[in-house]
CSV table of C-alpha atoms in Angstrom, one decimal:
chain,number,residue,atom,x,y,z
R,26,MET,CA,75.4,177.5,298.3
R,27,GLU,CA,73.2,174.6,299.2
R,28,GLY,CA,70.8,173.6,296.4
R,29,VAL,CA,72.7,175.3,293.7
R,30,GLU,CA,72.8,173.4,290.5
R,31,VAL,CA,73.7,176.1,287.9
R,32,LEU,CA,76.8,178.2,288.0
R,33,ILE,CA,76.8,181.3,285.7
R,34,PHE,CA,80.1,183.0,285.0
R,35,ASP,CA,81.0,186.5,284.0
R,36,ILE,CA,83.7,186.5,281.3
R,37,PHE,CA,85.8,189.7,281.0
R,38,GLY,CA,88.1,189.9,284.0
R,39,SER,CA,86.4,187.0,285.8
R,40,THR,CA,87.1,184.1,283.5
R,41,VAL,CA,89.6,185.7,281.1
R,42,ASP,CA,92.5,188.1,281.8
R,43,TRP,CA,91.5,190.6,279.1
R,44,TYR,CA,93.9,193.3,280.4
R,45,THR,CA,97.1,191.3,280.0
R,46,THR,CA,96.1,189.9,276.6
R,47,VAL,CA,95.1,193.2,275.1
R,48,CYS,CA,98.1,195.0,276.4
R,49,ALA,CA,100.4,192.3,275.0
R,50,GLU,CA,98.8,192.5,271.6
R,51,LEU,CA,99.0,196.3,271.6
R,52,LYS,CA,102.7,196.2,272.5
R,53,ASN,CA,103.3,193.6,269.8
R,54,LEU,CA,101.5,195.7,267.2
R,55,GLY,CA,103.5,198.8,268.2
R,56,GLU,CA,106.7,196.9,267.7
R,57,THR,CA,105.6,195.7,264.3
R,58,LYS,CA,103.8,198.7,262.8
R,59,GLY,CA,105.0,201.5,265.0
R,60,PRO,CA,105.1,203.9,266.5
R,61,SER,CA,108.6,203.4,267.7
R,62,GLY,CA,109.3,204.5,271.2
R,63,SER,CA,107.5,203.6,274.4
R,64,GLU,CA,103.8,204.0,274.7
R,65,ASN,CA,101.5,203.6,277.7
R,66,TRP,CA,99.6,200.6,276.3
R,67,HIS,CA,97.9,200.1,279.7
R,68,ALA,CA,96.2,203.5,279.4
R,69,PHE,CA,95.3,202.8,275.8
R,70,ALA,CA,93.6,199.5,276.7
R,71,GLN,CA,91.8,200.6,279.8
R,72,ALA,CA,91.7,204.1,281.1
R,73,GLU,CA,90.8,206.3,278.2
R,74,GLU,CA,88.5,204.8,275.8
R,75,TRP,CA,88.7,201.3,274.6
R,76,ARG,CA,87.5,199.2,277.5
R,77,SER,CA,85.7,202.1,279.0
R,78,ALA,CA,83.7,202.7,275.9
R,79,TYR,CA,82.4,199.1,276.0
R,80,MET,CA,81.4,199.5,279.6
R,81,ARG,CA,79.8,202.9,279.1
R,82,GLN,CA,77.8,201.9,276.0
R,83,THR,CA,76.6,198.5,277.2
R,84,GLN,CA,75.5,199.9,280.6
R,85,ALA,CA,73.6,202.7,278.7
R,86,PHE,CA,71.9,200.0,276.6
R,87,ALA,CA,71.2,198.0,279.8
R,88,LYS,CA,69.3,201.0,281.3
R,89,ALA,CA,67.5,201.8,278.1
R,90,GLU,CA,66.5,198.2,277.6
R,91,SER,CA,67.8,198.4,274.0
R,92,ASP,CA,67.5,195.2,272.0
R,93,PRO,CA,71.1,194.0,271.2
R,94,LEU,CA,69.9,192.5,267.9
R,95,THR,CA,69.2,196.0,266.6
R,96,THR,CA,71.9,198.0,268.6
R,97,PRO,CA,75.7,197.8,267.8
R,98,ASN,CA,77.2,194.5,269.0
R,99,VAL,CA,80.4,194.5,271.1
R,100,ASP,CA,82.6,194.1,268.0
R,101,GLU,CA,81.0,197.2,266.5
R,102,ILE,CA,81.3,199.1,269.8
R,103,HIS,CA,85.0,198.2,270.1
R,104,ARG,CA,85.6,199.1,266.4
R,105,GLY,CA,83.9,202.5,266.7
R,106,ALA,CA,85.7,203.3,270.0
R,107,LEU,CA,89.1,202.3,268.4
R,108,GLU,CA,88.5,204.7,265.5
R,109,THR,CA,87.5,207.5,267.8
R,110,MET,CA,90.7,207.0,269.9
R,111,LEU,CA,93.0,206.8,266.9
R,112,ALA,CA,91.6,210.0,265.5
R,113,SER,CA,92.0,211.8,268.8
R,114,GLU,CA,94.8,214.3,269.7
R,115,GLN,CA,96.2,211.9,272.3
R,116,TRP,CA,96.5,208.8,270.1
R,117,SER,CA,96.6,210.1,266.5
R,118,HIS,CA,100.4,209.5,266.3
R,119,ILE,CA,99.5,205.8,266.6
R,120,GLY,CA,96.6,206.1,264.2
R,121,GLN,CA,99.0,207.2,261.5
R,122,CYS,CA,100.9,203.9,261.8
R,123,TRP,CA,97.9,201.5,261.7
R,124,ASP,CA,96.1,200.7,258.5
R,125,LYS,CA,92.6,199.2,258.1
R,126,ASP,CA,93.9,195.6,258.2
R,127,ALA,CA,95.9,196.2,261.4
R,128,ARG,CA,92.8,197.8,263.0
R,129,ASP,CA,90.5,195.0,261.9
R,130,ASN,CA,92.8,192.4,263.3
R,131,LEU,CA,93.5,194.2,266.5
R,132,ASN,CA,89.7,194.6,267.1
R,133,MET,CA,89.4,190.8,267.1
R,134,VAL,CA,91.8,190.6,270.1
R,135,TRP,CA,88.6,190.4,272.3
R,136,HIS,CA,87.9,187.0,270.6
R,137,ARG,CA,91.4,185.8,271.5
R,138,LEU,CA,91.6,186.6,275.2
R,139,HIS,CA,93.4,184.2,277.5
R,140,GLY,CA,91.7,182.5,280.4
R,141,TRP,CA,93.1,183.0,283.9
R,142,PRO,CA,95.5,180.1,284.7
R,143,ASP,CA,92.9,178.2,286.7
R,144,ALA,CA,89.9,178.8,284.4
R,145,THR,CA,90.0,175.8,282.1
R,146,GLU,CA,90.9,173.3,284.9
R,147,GLY,CA,88.4,174.8,287.3
R,148,LEU,CA,85.5,174.8,284.7
R,149,TYR,CA,86.2,171.1,283.7
R,150,ALA,CA,86.0,170.2,287.4
R,151,LEU,CA,82.8,172.2,288.1
R,152,LYS,CA,81.2,170.9,284.9
R,153,LYS,CA,81.1,167.4,286.4
R,154,ASP,CA,78.6,168.4,289.1
R,155,TYR,CA,77.0,171.6,287.8
R,156,ILE,CA,75.7,173.2,284.7
R,157,ILE,CA,78.2,175.9,283.8
R,158,ALA,CA,77.1,178.8,281.6
R,159,ALA,CA,78.7,182.0,280.4
R,160,LEU,CA,76.8,185.2,280.8
R,161,SER,CA,78.4,188.2,279.3
R,162,ASN,CA,77.6,191.5,277.6
R,163,GLY,CA,79.9,190.4,274.8
R,164,ASN,CA,78.1,189.0,271.7
R,165,ALA,CA,77.6,185.2,271.3
R,166,ARG,CA,80.1,184.7,268.5
R,167,LEU,CA,82.8,186.5,270.5
R,168,LEU,CA,82.1,184.1,273.5
R,169,VAL,CA,82.2,181.1,271.2
R,170,ASP,CA,85.5,182.1,269.6
R,171,MET,CA,87.0,182.8,273.0
R,172,ALA,CA,85.8,179.4,274.4
R,173,LYS,CA,87.4,177.6,271.5
R,174,ASN,CA,90.6,179.5,271.7
R,175,THR,CA,91.2,179.2,275.4
R,176,ASP,CA,89.3,175.9,276.1
R,177,LEU,CA,86.4,177.0,278.2
R,178,PRO,CA,83.9,174.0,278.2
R,179,TRP,CA,80.6,175.9,278.6
R,180,ASP,CA,77.4,173.9,278.7
R,181,ALA,CA,75.7,177.0,277.3
R,182,VAL,CA,76.6,180.5,276.3
R,183,PHE,CA,74.4,183.5,277.0
R,184,ALA,CA,75.2,186.9,275.7
R,185,GLY,CA,73.7,190.3,275.3
R,186,ASP,CA,72.4,189.5,271.8
R,187,VAL,CA,71.1,186.1,273.0
R,188,ILE,CA,69.0,187.4,275.9
R,189,GLY,CA,68.1,190.7,274.3
R,190,SER,CA,69.6,192.9,277.0
R,191,TYR,CA,72.8,193.8,278.9
R,192,LYS,CA,73.9,193.2,282.5
R,193,PRO,CA,73.0,194.5,285.0
R,194,ASN,CA,69.5,194.6,283.7
R,195,PRO,CA,67.5,191.9,285.6
R,196,LYS,CA,66.3,190.4,282.4
R,197,MET,CA,69.8,189.0,281.8
R,198,TYR,CA,69.9,187.0,285.1
R,199,LYS,CA,66.2,186.0,285.2
R,200,THR,CA,66.0,184.8,281.6
R,201,THR,CA,69.3,182.9,281.9
R,202,ALA,CA,67.9,181.1,285.0
R,203,LYS,CA,64.6,180.4,283.3
R,204,LEU,CA,66.3,179.0,280.2
R,205,LEU,CA,68.5,176.8,282.3
R,206,GLY,CA,65.4,175.4,283.9
R,207,ALA,CA,66.3,176.4,287.5
R,208,PRO,CA,64.7,178.9,289.9
R,209,PRO,CA,67.0,181.9,290.6
R,210,GLU,CA,68.0,180.5,294.1
R,211,LYS,CA,69.4,177.4,292.5
R,212,CYS,CA,71.7,179.5,290.4
R,213,ALA,CA,74.9,181.3,291.5
R,214,MET,CA,76.6,184.1,289.6
R,215,VAL,CA,80.4,184.0,289.7
R,216,ALA,CA,82.2,187.3,289.0
R,217,THR,CA,84.9,189.6,290.0
R,218,HIS,CA,82.7,192.7,289.6
R,219,LEU,CA,80.5,193.7,292.5
R,220,TRP,CA,78.1,195.6,290.2
R,221,ASP,CA,77.4,192.3,288.4
R,222,LEU,CA,76.9,190.3,291.6
R,223,GLU,CA,74.6,193.0,292.9
R,224,GLY,CA,72.5,192.7,289.7
R,225,ALA,CA,72.4,188.9,290.1
R,226,ALA,CA,71.4,189.1,293.8
R,227,ASN,CA,68.6,191.6,293.0
R,228,SER,CA,67.2,188.9,290.7
R,229,GLY,CA,67.4,186.2,293.5
R,230,LEU,CA,70.6,184.4,292.4
R,231,LYS,CA,73.3,183.4,294.9
R,232,THR,CA,76.7,185.2,294.4
R,233,VAL,CA,80.3,184.1,294.3
R,234,TYR,CA,83.0,186.8,294.3
R,235,VAL,CA,86.2,185.6,292.6
R,236,HIS,CA,89.1,187.7,293.7
R,237,ARG,CA,91.4,188.2,290.6
R,238,ASP,CA,94.9,189.7,291.0
R,239,ALA,CA,94.3,191.9,288.0
R,240,LYS,CA,96.7,194.5,287.0
R,241,GLU,CA,93.9,196.5,285.5
R,242,PRO,CA,92.6,199.6,287.3
R,243,THR,CA,89.6,198.3,288.9
R,244,GLU,CA,86.5,199.5,290.6
R,245,GLU,CA,86.6,196.6,293.0
R,246,SER,CA,87.2,196.6,296.7
R,247,THR,CA,89.9,194.4,297.9
R,248,ASP,CA,87.9,193.7,301.0
R,249,VAL,CA,84.9,191.7,299.8
R,250,ARG,CA,83.4,189.6,302.5
R,251,THR,CA,80.7,186.9,302.7
R,252,LYS,CA,77.3,187.6,304.3
R,253,ALA,CA,78.4,185.3,307.2
R,254,GLU,CA,81.2,187.9,307.8
R,255,GLY,CA,78.9,190.8,307.5
R,256,GLY,CA,79.6,191.4,303.8
R,257,GLU,CA,77.6,191.3,300.6
R,258,VAL,CA,78.2,188.0,298.8
R,259,ASP,CA,77.5,184.3,299.5
R,260,LEU,CA,81.0,183.1,298.9
R,261,VAL,CA,84.5,184.5,298.2
R,262,VAL,CA,87.2,182.5,296.3
R,263,LYS,CA,90.5,183.2,294.6
R,264,SER,CA,90.0,180.9,291.6
R,265,PHE,CA,87.7,178.5,289.8
R,266,THR,CA,89.7,175.6,291.1
R,267,GLU,CA,89.2,176.8,294.7
R,268,LEU,CA,85.5,177.1,293.9
R,269,ALA,CA,85.4,173.5,292.7
R,270,THR,CA,87.2,172.3,295.9
R,271,VAL,CA,85.0,174.4,298.2
R,272,LEU,CA,81.8,173.1,296.6
R,273,LYS,CA,83.0,169.5,296.7
R,274,ASN,CA,83.9,169.7,300.3
R,275,SER,CA,80.6,171.3,301.3
R,276,HIS,CA,78.8,168.4,299.6
R,277,SER,CA,80.8,165.7,301.4
R,278,THR,CA,80.3,167.2,304.8
C,9,MET,CA,79.9,173.6,251.1
C,10,GLU,CA,82.7,176.1,250.3
C,11,GLY,CA,82.9,179.0,252.7
C,12,VAL,CA,80.9,177.3,255.4
C,13,GLU,CA,82.2,178.1,258.9
C,14,VAL,CA,79.2,177.2,261.1
C,15,LEU,CA,77.4,173.8,261.3
C,16,ILE,CA,74.0,173.8,262.9
C,17,PHE,CA,72.6,170.5,264.0
C,18,ASP,CA,69.1,169.3,264.5
C,19,ILE,CA,68.8,167.1,267.6
C,20,PHE,CA,65.9,164.6,267.8
C,21,GLY,CA,66.5,161.9,265.2
C,22,SER,CA,69.5,163.6,263.7
C,23,THR,CA,72.0,163.7,266.6
C,24,VAL,CA,70.3,161.4,269.1
C,25,ASP,CA,68.4,158.2,268.5
C,26,TRP,CA,65.3,159.2,270.5
C,27,TYR,CA,63.2,156.3,269.3
C,28,THR,CA,65.4,153.5,270.6
C,29,THR,CA,66.1,155.3,273.9
C,30,VAL,CA,62.4,156.0,274.6
C,31,CYS,CA,61.2,152.6,273.7
C,32,ALA,CA,63.9,150.9,275.9
C,33,GLU,CA,62.8,153.1,278.9
C,34,LEU,CA,59.2,152.3,278.3
C,35,LYS,CA,59.8,148.6,278.1
C,36,ASN,CA,61.9,148.8,281.3
C,37,LEU,CA,59.2,150.7,283.1
C,38,GLY,CA,56.6,148.2,282.0
C,39,GLU,CA,58.7,145.4,283.4
C,40,THR,CA,59.2,147.2,286.7
C,41,LYS,CA,55.8,148.8,287.4
C,42,GLY,CA,53.6,146.9,285.0
C,43,PRO,CA,51.4,146.2,283.2
C,44,SER,CA,52.5,142.6,282.8
C,45,GLY,CA,52.2,141.2,279.4
C,46,SER,CA,53.4,142.5,276.1
C,47,GLU,CA,52.8,146.1,275.0
C,48,ASN,CA,53.4,147.9,271.7
C,49,TRP,CA,55.9,150.4,273.2
C,50,HIS,CA,56.8,151.6,269.7
C,51,ALA,CA,53.3,152.7,269.1
C,52,PHE,CA,53.2,154.4,272.5
C,53,ALA,CA,56.4,156.3,271.8
C,54,GLN,CA,55.7,157.4,268.3
C,55,ALA,CA,52.5,156.8,266.5
C,56,GLU,CA,49.7,157.8,268.7
C,57,GLU,CA,50.4,160.7,270.9
C,58,TRP,CA,53.7,161.2,272.7
C,59,ARG,CA,56.2,162.2,270.0
C,60,SER,CA,53.4,163.3,267.7
C,61,ALA,CA,52.0,165.7,270.3
C,62,TYR,CA,55.4,167.4,270.5
C,63,MET,CA,55.6,167.7,266.7
C,64,ARG,CA,52.0,168.9,266.4
C,65,GLN,CA,52.3,171.5,269.1
C,66,THR,CA,55.7,173.0,268.3
C,67,GLN,CA,54.7,173.3,264.7
C,68,ALA,CA,51.5,175.1,265.6
C,69,PHE,CA,53.5,177.4,267.8
C,70,ALA,CA,56.0,178.0,264.9
C,71,LYS,CA,53.1,179.1,262.6
C,72,ALA,CA,51.5,181.3,265.3
C,73,GLU,CA,54.9,182.8,266.1
C,74,SER,CA,54.2,182.1,269.8
C,75,ASP,CA,56.8,183.1,272.3
C,76,PRO,CA,58.3,180.0,273.8
C,77,LEU,CA,59.0,181.8,277.1
C,78,THR,CA,55.3,182.2,277.6
C,79,THR,CA,54.0,179.0,275.9
C,80,PRO,CA,54.5,175.5,277.4
C,81,ASN,CA,58.1,174.3,277.0
C,82,VAL,CA,58.8,170.9,275.6
C,83,ASP,CA,58.9,169.2,279.0
C,84,GLU,CA,55.4,170.6,279.7
C,85,ILE,CA,54.2,169.5,276.3
C,86,HIS,CA,55.5,166.0,276.9
C,87,ARG,CA,54.0,165.8,280.4
C,88,GLY,CA,50.6,167.0,279.2
C,89,ALA,CA,50.6,164.6,276.3
C,90,LEU,CA,51.6,161.7,278.6
C,91,GLU,CA,48.7,162.4,281.0
C,92,THR,CA,46.3,162.6,278.1
C,93,MET,CA,47.5,159.2,276.7
C,94,LEU,CA,47.4,157.5,280.1
C,95,ALA,CA,43.9,158.6,280.6
C,96,SER,CA,42.7,157.4,277.2
C,97,GLU,CA,40.8,154.2,276.5
C,98,GLN,CA,43.7,152.8,274.6
C,99,TRP,CA,46.4,153.3,277.3
C,100,SER,CA,44.5,153.6,280.6
C,101,HIS,CA,45.5,150.0,281.7
C,102,ILE,CA,49.0,151.3,281.7
C,103,GLY,CA,48.0,154.6,283.4
C,104,GLN,CA,46.7,152.5,286.3
C,105,CYS,CA,50.2,151.1,286.9
C,106,TRP,CA,52.2,154.3,286.8
C,107,ASP,CA,52.1,156.7,289.8
C,108,LYS,CA,53.2,160.4,289.7
C,109,ASP,CA,56.9,159.6,290.4
C,110,ALA,CA,57.0,157.1,287.6
C,111,ARG,CA,55.5,159.6,285.2
C,112,ASP,CA,57.7,162.4,286.3
C,113,ASN,CA,60.8,160.3,285.9
C,114,LEU,CA,59.7,158.9,282.5
C,115,ASN,CA,59.0,162.4,281.2
C,116,MET,CA,62.7,163.2,281.7
C,117,VAL,CA,63.7,160.4,279.3
C,118,TRP,CA,63.9,163.2,276.7
C,119,HIS,CA,66.9,164.7,278.7
C,120,ARG,CA,68.6,161.3,278.6
C,121,LEU,CA,68.5,160.4,275.0
C,122,HIS,CA,71.5,158.5,273.6
C,123,GLY,CA,73.5,159.9,270.6
C,124,TRP,CA,73.8,158.0,267.4
C,125,PRO,CA,77.0,155.9,267.6
C,126,ASP,CA,79.0,158.3,265.4
C,127,ALA,CA,77.6,161.5,267.0
C,128,THR,CA,80.2,162.3,269.7
C,129,GLU,CA,83.2,161.3,267.7
C,130,GLY,CA,81.9,163.2,264.6
C,131,LEU,CA,81.2,166.4,266.6
C,132,TYR,CA,84.6,166.4,268.2
C,133,ALA,CA,86.2,166.1,264.8
C,134,LEU,CA,84.0,168.8,263.3
C,135,LYS,CA,84.5,171.1,266.3
C,136,LYS,CA,88.2,171.5,265.4
C,137,ASP,CA,87.4,173.3,262.1
C,138,TYR,CA,83.9,174.6,262.5
C,139,ILE,CA,81.6,176.2,265.0
C,140,ILE,CA,79.1,173.5,265.9
C,141,ALA,CA,75.8,174.5,267.4
C,142,ALA,CA,72.6,172.7,268.3
C,143,LEU,CA,69.3,174.1,267.0
C,144,SER,CA,66.2,172.3,268.3
C,145,ASN,CA,62.6,173.0,269.3
C,146,GLY,CA,63.5,171.3,272.6
C,147,ASN,CA,64.1,173.7,275.5
C,148,ALA,CA,67.6,174.9,276.4
C,149,ARG,CA,67.8,172.9,279.7
C,150,LEU,CA,66.8,169.7,277.9
C,151,LEU,CA,69.6,170.2,275.3
C,152,VAL,CA,72.2,171.0,278.0
C,153,ASP,CA,71.2,167.9,280.0
C,154,MET,CA,71.3,165.7,276.9
C,155,ALA,CA,74.7,167.1,275.9
C,156,LYS,CA,76.1,166.3,279.3
C,157,ASN,CA,74.7,162.8,279.4
C,158,THR,CA,75.8,161.7,276.0
C,159,ASP,CA,78.9,163.9,275.5
C,160,LEU,CA,77.9,166.3,272.7
C,161,PRO,CA,80.5,169.1,272.7
C,162,TRP,CA,78.4,172.0,271.4
C,163,ASP,CA,80.0,175.4,271.1
C,164,ALA,CA,76.5,176.9,271.6
C,165,VAL,CA,73.0,175.6,272.2
C,166,PHE,CA,70.0,177.3,270.5
C,167,ALA,CA,66.5,176.2,271.4
C,168,GLY,CA,62.9,177.3,270.9
C,169,ASP,CA,63.0,179.2,274.2
C,170,VAL,CA,66.4,180.8,273.4
C,171,ILE,CA,65.4,182.2,270.0
C,172,GLY,CA,61.8,182.8,270.8
C,173,SER,CA,60.3,180.7,268.1
C,174,TYR,CA,60.1,177.1,266.7
C,175,LYS,CA,61.5,175.5,263.6
C,176,PRO,CA,60.6,175.7,260.7
C,177,ASN,CA,59.9,179.4,261.4
C,178,PRO,CA,62.6,181.4,259.5
C,179,LYS,CA,63.4,183.4,262.7
C,180,MET,CA,65.0,180.2,264.1
C,181,TYR,CA,67.6,179.9,261.3
C,182,LYS,CA,68.2,183.6,260.7
C,183,THR,CA,68.6,184.5,264.3
C,184,THR,CA,71.0,181.5,264.9
C,185,ALA,CA,73.2,182.6,262.0
C,186,LYS,CA,73.2,186.2,263.2
C,187,LEU,CA,74.1,185.3,266.7
C,188,LEU,CA,76.9,183.1,265.4
C,189,GLY,CA,78.2,186.1,263.5
C,190,ALA,CA,78.0,184.5,260.0
C,191,PRO,CA,75.8,185.3,257.0
C,192,PRO,CA,73.4,182.5,256.2
C,193,GLU,CA,75.4,181.2,253.3
C,194,LYS,CA,78.3,180.5,255.6
C,195,CYS,CA,76.1,178.3,257.7
C,196,ALA,CA,74.9,174.7,257.0
C,197,MET,CA,72.0,173.0,258.7
C,198,VAL,CA,72.5,169.3,259.3
C,199,ALA,CA,69.4,167.2,259.8
C,200,THR,CA,67.6,164.0,258.9
C,201,HIS,CA,64.3,165.8,258.4
C,202,LEU,CA,63.6,167.4,255.0
C,203,TRP,CA,61.1,169.8,256.5
C,204,ASP,CA,63.8,171.2,258.7
C,205,LEU,CA,66.3,171.5,255.8
C,206,GLU,CA,63.7,173.1,253.6
C,207,GLY,CA,63.2,175.7,256.4
C,208,ALA,CA,66.9,176.3,256.6
C,209,ALA,CA,67.3,176.6,252.8
C,210,ASN,CA,64.4,179.1,252.7
C,211,SER,CA,66.5,181.3,255.1
C,212,GLY,CA,69.6,181.0,252.9
C,213,LEU,CA,71.5,178.3,254.7
C,214,LYS,CA,73.3,175.4,253.1
C,215,THR,CA,71.9,171.9,253.8
C,216,VAL,CA,73.3,168.6,254.8
C,217,TYR,CA,71.0,165.6,254.9
C,218,VAL,CA,72.1,162.9,257.3
C,219,HIS,CA,70.6,159.6,256.5
C,220,ARG,CA,69.8,157.8,259.7
C,221,ASP,CA,68.8,154.1,259.8
C,222,ALA,CA,66.0,154.9,262.3
C,223,LYS,CA,63.5,152.3,263.2
C,224,GLU,CA,61.0,155.0,263.8
C,225,PRO,CA,58.2,155.5,261.4
C,226,THR,CA,59.4,158.4,259.4
C,227,GLU,CA,58.2,161.0,257.0
C,228,GLU,CA,61.5,160.9,255.1
C,229,SER,CA,62.2,159.7,251.7
C,230,THR,CA,64.9,157.1,251.4
C,231,ASP,CA,66.0,158.7,248.2
C,232,VAL,CA,67.3,162.1,249.1
C,233,ARG,CA,69.7,163.5,246.6
C,234,THR,CA,72.1,166.4,246.3
C,235,LYS,CA,71.4,169.4,244.0
C,236,ALA,CA,74.2,168.2,241.8
C,237,GLU,CA,72.2,165.0,241.3
C,238,GLY,CA,69.0,166.9,240.6
C,239,GLY,CA,67.9,166.6,244.3
C,240,GLU,CA,67.1,169.1,247.0
C,241,VAL,CA,70.1,169.4,249.4
C,242,ASP,CA,73.7,170.4,249.2
C,243,LEU,CA,75.2,167.3,250.7
C,244,VAL,CA,74.1,163.8,251.8
C,245,VAL,CA,76.0,161.8,254.4
C,246,LYS,CA,75.3,158.7,256.5
C,247,SER,CA,77.0,160.0,259.7
C,248,PHE,CA,78.7,162.9,261.4
C,249,THR,CA,82.0,161.1,261.1
C,250,GLU,CA,81.5,160.8,257.3
C,251,LEU,CA,80.6,164.5,257.3
C,252,ALA,CA,83.9,165.3,259.0
C,253,THR,CA,85.8,163.3,256.5
C,254,VAL,CA,84.0,164.7,253.4
C,255,LEU,CA,84.6,168.3,254.6
C,256,LYS,CA,88.3,167.6,255.4
C,257,ASN,CA,88.8,166.1,252.0
C,258,SER,CA,87.1,168.9,250.2
C,259,HIS,CA,89.4,171.4,251.9
C,260,SER,CA,92.6,169.6,251.1
C,261,THR,CA,91.8,169.2,247.3
């Protein structure tokens, strides 16, 4: 990681624990508005449509090089997917309980996601020595709201609609590096998703895998290793605070 | 200013006192590297070439709708203008004293500008109730460096190279509002330059004139008035802290 001056962070899953926050709000809404009885909110959040629709649609946009200023933003993608789910055979019993206001409010949960316990402290520590920037497929307003809610002190926020593409399109990584005035090799992407780190590496950035103990079903291997160990990334850490410590120590040696 | 949820700030002159910072660094460099004897550093900074070249070139790019990712960024504009000046008849006696390192370092003064005394306190106060964003013709890295140096807690940073245009091109104001998820009438531009506020108003934004007691030669009228007084802007204030107080009071009445 020598020579790195810019750290670029993935958001969903890497910086914020979206899964726990979304499941908690779904459970709360179920208790308030119904339906009564137990529901598999984890499946609702992840497996079937809601999060998956976001992933599917942004990755399709990424491949097609669609312009996010003229394609649906992430709020609109989430809202559309929610409507589709609540009209489906599987979830229509829930759809009957939730009116427009409830749906509008629920859809904004993505602006209210909580950071992982180490995120705020780690980012403040890293901000002293590095430029720290967010790079997400989420839209800019969503990232700004989330940063205010959960105290993420970004130096800059880059989103699908800011850069005009979606990860893992190389435009996202290359343009972010250029805007931050650093060649790609002086930038490191920090994420818990290998597909994101692979995209960053293909654009010449260094890579930090952050191992999150997420309860979400995940596409990730639990056995991610550094290049020095024969693996695929430059560094593996368990938290942003560990990242701050590791980088500090590597400087002082 | 009712309904405003996003405040967008001009940087040079409005948030930071570039003139005092640049003149002080020029004077310091003169004392260190020469030339000995008195120089009119104020003229060097402003009147002849350096600041003027920036204004002239970015406004030309704004009219031509040039893409900042493929045109010189502000660092490059400043560096080129500095070379031209130091080779000119008027300033070549200074050029003889300053080597490449001195020029490189001096050119980065624009990344080290000091905020006006009220800027940091005012922005922290405003940040509690509003989204606060920077919108400058300066490049993104310059704005990030400046924010870190002088503690400007932006929620988001928008620059010529981020938006792909230069102020006062309407694209700058409209795209910033769109990215921040607010219709133009829910955004207010805060600046000490009437040409900038006029550009914002033409794109439907509200306008706040901040009256800065700058020692720089300025194109501004000292008699800017609100629309309620028959003038051209929505609000006139003397500082960001005053802006925070005025907005707070208008909410509580």
